[in-house]
mmCIF file of C-alpha atoms in Angstrom:
data_model
loop_
_atom_site.group_PDB
_atom_site.id
_atom_site.type_symbol
_atom_site.label_atom_id
_atom_site.label_comp_id
_atom_site.label_asym_id
_atom_site.label_seq_id
_atom_site.Cartn_x
_atom_site.Cartn_y
_atom_site.Cartn_z
ATOM 1 C CA MET C 1 -193.506 -61.080 267.431
ATOM 2 C CA PHE C 2 -191.194 -58.288 268.473
ATOM 3 C CA ALA C 3 -192.043 -56.142 265.384
ATOM 4 C CA LYS C 4 -195.901 -56.754 265.883
ATOM 5 C CA ARG C 5 -195.625 -55.853 269.550
ATOM 6 C CA LEU C 6 -193.483 -52.767 268.841
ATOM 7 C CA ILE C 7 -196.200 -51.504 266.530
ATOM 8 C CA GLU C 8 -199.087 -52.315 268.862
ATOM 9 C CA LEU C 9 -197.483 -50.614 271.648
ATOM 10 C CA ARG C 10 -196.525 -47.358 269.517
ATOM 11 C CA THR C 11 -199.898 -47.064 268.126
ATOM 12 C CA ARG C 12 -201.701 -47.586 271.508
ATOM 13 C CA GLU C 13 -199.732 -44.563 272.592
ATOM 14 C CA LYS C 14 -200.757 -42.622 269.399
ATOM 15 C CA LEU C 15 -197.124 -42.132 268.471
ATOM 16 C CA THR C 16 -195.579 -41.808 265.065
ATOM 17 C CA GLN C 17 -192.469 -43.640 264.247
ATOM 18 C CA LYS C 18 -190.616 -40.208 264.421
ATOM 19 C CA GLU C 19 -192.126 -39.266 267.716
ATOM 20 C CA LEU C 20 -191.091 -42.665 269.350
ATOM 21 C CA ALA C 21 -187.650 -42.740 267.834
ATOM 22 C CA ALA C 22 -186.884 -39.317 269.460
ATOM 23 C CA LYS C 23 -188.398 -40.383 272.852
ATOM 24 C CA LEU C 24 -185.914 -43.490 272.757
ATOM 25 C CA ASN C 25 -182.877 -41.595 271.177
ATOM 26 C CA LEU C 26 -183.120 -43.685 268.122
ATOM 27 C CA GLY C 27 -183.112 -42.958 264.392
ATOM 28 C CA ARG C 28 -186.448 -43.173 262.724
ATOM 29 C CA GLY C 29 -184.999 -45.418 260.199
ATOM 30 C CA ALA C 30 -183.838 -47.891 262.835
ATOM 31 C CA LEU C 31 -187.228 -47.996 264.270
ATOM 32 C CA SER C 32 -188.821 -48.526 261.036
ATOM 33 C CA LEU C 33 -186.501 -51.488 260.472
ATOM 34 C CA TYR C 34 -187.496 -52.969 263.867
ATOM 35 C CA GLU C 35 -190.947 -52.692 262.964
ATOM 36 C CA ILE C 36 -190.728 -54.584 259.617
ATOM 37 C CA GLY C 37 -188.579 -57.148 261.223
ATOM 38 C CA GLN C 38 -185.317 -56.337 259.191
ATOM 39 C CA ARG C 39 -183.384 -55.379 262.228
ATOM 40 C CA GLU C 40 -183.132 -56.681 265.728
ATOM 41 C CA PRO C 41 -182.458 -54.224 268.604
ATOM 42 C CA ASP C 42 -179.675 -54.578 271.136
ATOM 43 C CA LEU C 43 -180.412 -55.532 274.580
ATOM 44 C CA GLN C 44 -180.108 -51.797 275.916
ATOM 45 C CA THR C 45 -182.715 -50.879 273.418
ATOM 46 C CA VAL C 46 -185.015 -53.546 274.250
ATOM 47 C CA LYS C 47 -184.901 -52.601 277.953
ATOM 48 C CA ASN C 48 -185.400 -48.817 276.971
ATOM 49 C CA MET C 49 -188.592 -49.738 275.225
ATOM 50 C CA ALA C 50 -189.820 -51.954 277.718
ATOM 51 C CA ASP C 51 -189.252 -49.237 280.401
ATOM 52 C CA TYR C 52 -190.800 -46.611 278.220
ATOM 53 C CA PHE C 53 -194.141 -48.730 277.527
ATOM 54 C CA ASN C 54 -194.027 -50.111 281.056
ATOM 55 C CA VAL C 55 -193.985 -53.686 279.925
ATOM 56 C CA SER C 56 -191.589 -56.552 280.478
ATOM 57 C CA ALA C 57 -188.876 -57.270 277.883
ATOM 58 C CA ASP C 58 -190.409 -60.821 277.530
ATOM 59 C CA TYR C 59 -193.611 -59.237 276.508
ATOM 60 C CA LEU C 60 -192.134 -57.045 273.829
ATOM 61 C CA LEU C 61 -190.017 -59.921 272.613
ATOM 62 C CA GLY C 62 -193.138 -62.079 272.439
ATOM 63 C CA ARG C 63 -192.157 -64.644 274.963
ATOM 64 C CA THR C 64 -195.324 -63.952 277.173
ATOM 65 C CA LYS C 65 -198.788 -62.659 276.805
ATOM 66 C CA VAL C 66 -198.528 -60.806 280.234
ATOM 67 C CA MET C 67 -197.364 -57.281 279.795
ATOM 68 C CA SER C 68 -195.426 -57.052 283.043
ATOM 69 C CA GLY C 69 -194.969 -58.891 286.312
ATOM 70 C CA ASN C 70 -197.980 -57.018 287.562
ATOM 71 C CA GLU C 71 -200.074 -59.074 285.003
ATOM 72 C CA ARG C 72 -201.814 -56.076 283.982
ATOM 73 C CA VAL C 73 -204.892 -56.425 281.541
ATOM 74 C CA GLN C 74 -204.535 -54.986 278.202
ATOM 75 C CA LEU C 75 -207.770 -52.700 277.728
ATOM 76 C CA ASP C 76 -209.513 -52.053 274.408
ATOM 77 C CA PRO C 77 -207.995 -48.724 272.911
ATOM 78 C CA LEU C 78 -211.522 -47.214 273.127
ATOM 79 C CA TYR C 79 -211.555 -47.943 276.831
ATOM 80 C CA VAL C 80 -208.054 -46.416 277.255
ATOM 81 C CA ASP C 81 -209.189 -43.261 275.437
ATOM 82 C CA MET C 82 -212.233 -42.988 277.437
ATOM 83 C CA ILE C 83 -210.453 -43.297 280.701
ATOM 84 C CA ARG C 84 -207.868 -40.872 279.801
ATOM 85 C CA ALA C 85 -210.741 -38.371 278.927
ATOM 86 C CA TRP C 86 -212.361 -39.147 282.121
ATOM 87 C CA GLU C 87 -209.260 -38.429 284.149
ATOM 88 C CA ASN C 88 -209.376 -34.847 282.889
ATOM 89 C CA LYS C 89 -212.767 -34.417 284.292
ATOM 90 C CA LYS C 90 -212.149 -35.823 287.729
ATOM 91 C CA GLY C 91 -215.293 -38.013 287.965
ATOM 92 C CA THR C 92 -216.152 -40.148 291.106
ATOM 93 C CA PRO C 93 -215.447 -43.921 290.858
ATOM 94 C CA GLU C 94 -219.186 -44.578 290.805
ATOM 95 C CA GLN C 95 -219.568 -42.205 287.765
ATOM 96 C CA MET C 96 -216.449 -43.958 286.076
ATOM 97 C CA LYS C 97 -218.015 -47.393 286.510
ATOM 98 C CA GLU C 98 -221.372 -46.308 285.250
ATOM 99 C CA ALA C 99 -219.650 -44.688 282.099
ATOM 100 C CA LEU C 100 -217.709 -48.020 281.598
ATOM 101 C CA GLU C 101 -220.771 -50.145 281.733
ATOM 102 C CA ILE C 102 -222.644 -47.496 279.344
ATOM 103 C CA ASN C 103 -219.808 -47.380 276.981
ATOM 104 C CA HIS C 104 -219.133 -51.250 276.848
ATOM 105 C CA GLY C 105 -222.296 -51.366 274.781
ATOM 106 C CA TYR C 106 -221.153 -48.638 272.363
ATOM 107 C CA ILE C 107 -217.791 -50.341 272.054
ATOM 108 C CA GLU C 108 -219.338 -53.609 271.207
ATOM 109 C CA LEU C 109 -221.491 -51.907 268.513
ATOM 110 C CA ILE C 110 -218.525 -50.273 267.176
ATOM 111 C CA LYS C 111 -216.872 -53.441 266.927
ATOM 112 C CA GLU C 112 -219.909 -54.844 265.017
ATOM 113 C CA TRP C 113 -219.811 -52.124 262.512
ATOM 114 C CA GLU C 114 -215.969 -52.696 261.913
ATOM 115 C CA LYS C 115 -216.803 -56.334 261.174
ATOM 116 C CA GLU C 116 -219.341 -55.348 258.764
ATOM 117 C CA GLY C 117 -216.844 -53.381 256.921
ATOM 118 C CA MET C 118 -217.437 -49.697 258.026
ATOM 119 C CA SER C 119 -214.156 -47.458 257.548
ATOM 120 C CA PRO C 120 -212.249 -46.725 260.752
ATOM 121 C CA ASN C 121 -212.746 -42.934 260.131
ATOM 122 C CA LYS C 122 -216.730 -43.508 259.740
ATOM 123 C CA VAL C 123 -216.614 -45.614 263.015
ATOM 124 C CA LYS C 124 -214.517 -42.984 264.615
ATOM 125 C CA GLU C 125 -216.930 -40.222 263.567
ATOM 126 C CA ILE C 126 -219.943 -42.026 264.683
ATOM 127 C CA TRP C 127 -218.352 -42.840 268.146
ATOM 128 C CA ASN C 128 -217.490 -39.064 268.603
ATOM 129 C CA LYS C 129 -221.085 -38.156 267.732
ATOM 130 C CA MET C 130 -222.388 -40.769 270.387
ATOM 131 C CA LEU C 131 -220.008 -39.233 272.903
ATOM 132 C CA GLU C 132 -221.366 -35.675 272.168
ATOM 133 C CA VAL C 133 -224.913 -36.803 272.559
ATOM 134 C CA LYS C 134 -223.995 -38.548 275.765
ATOM 135 C CA SER C 135 -222.368 -35.456 277.048
ATOM 136 C CA LEU C 136 -225.298 -33.363 276.133
ATOM 137 C CA LEU C 137 -227.639 -35.825 277.969
ATOM 138 C CA ASP C 138 -225.458 -35.849 281.068
ATOM 139 C CA SER C 139 -225.037 -32.221 281.316
ATOM 140 C CA PRO C 140 -227.370 -30.127 283.737
ATOM 141 C CA LYS C 141 -230.233 -28.684 282.111
ATOM 142 C CA LYS C 142 -230.345 -24.833 281.978
ATOM 143 C CA LYS C 143 -233.647 -22.859 282.791
#
């Protein structure tokens, strides 16, 4: 379970093994062995990883489904990307709520496409086009 959680957290943060290893002061080889389950980290390494990802050590080790004592909900990665993009634009809470409601439909549609076998790159391409169209529709019209 540790290996699966480590991969999940690293990919959620969009980090390569090399990047994460550097951030945690580990060798890339050691991180790779952790991810394939051929090596177990020491207690300090588990603590450092849990601190870096802001999750509990128990979550990282697979002892609980709760990410931390705060019982945070894991968001769909598409929601995380959307929220991060929104933060840069400084929208109002009402606009954020509206965007989440609208984009929930898009996300469900994308999940259906993935189930039907569409490649992740094609799904991403369509998602980006939909965001472009939405951005154009939301932008003020020039006279």
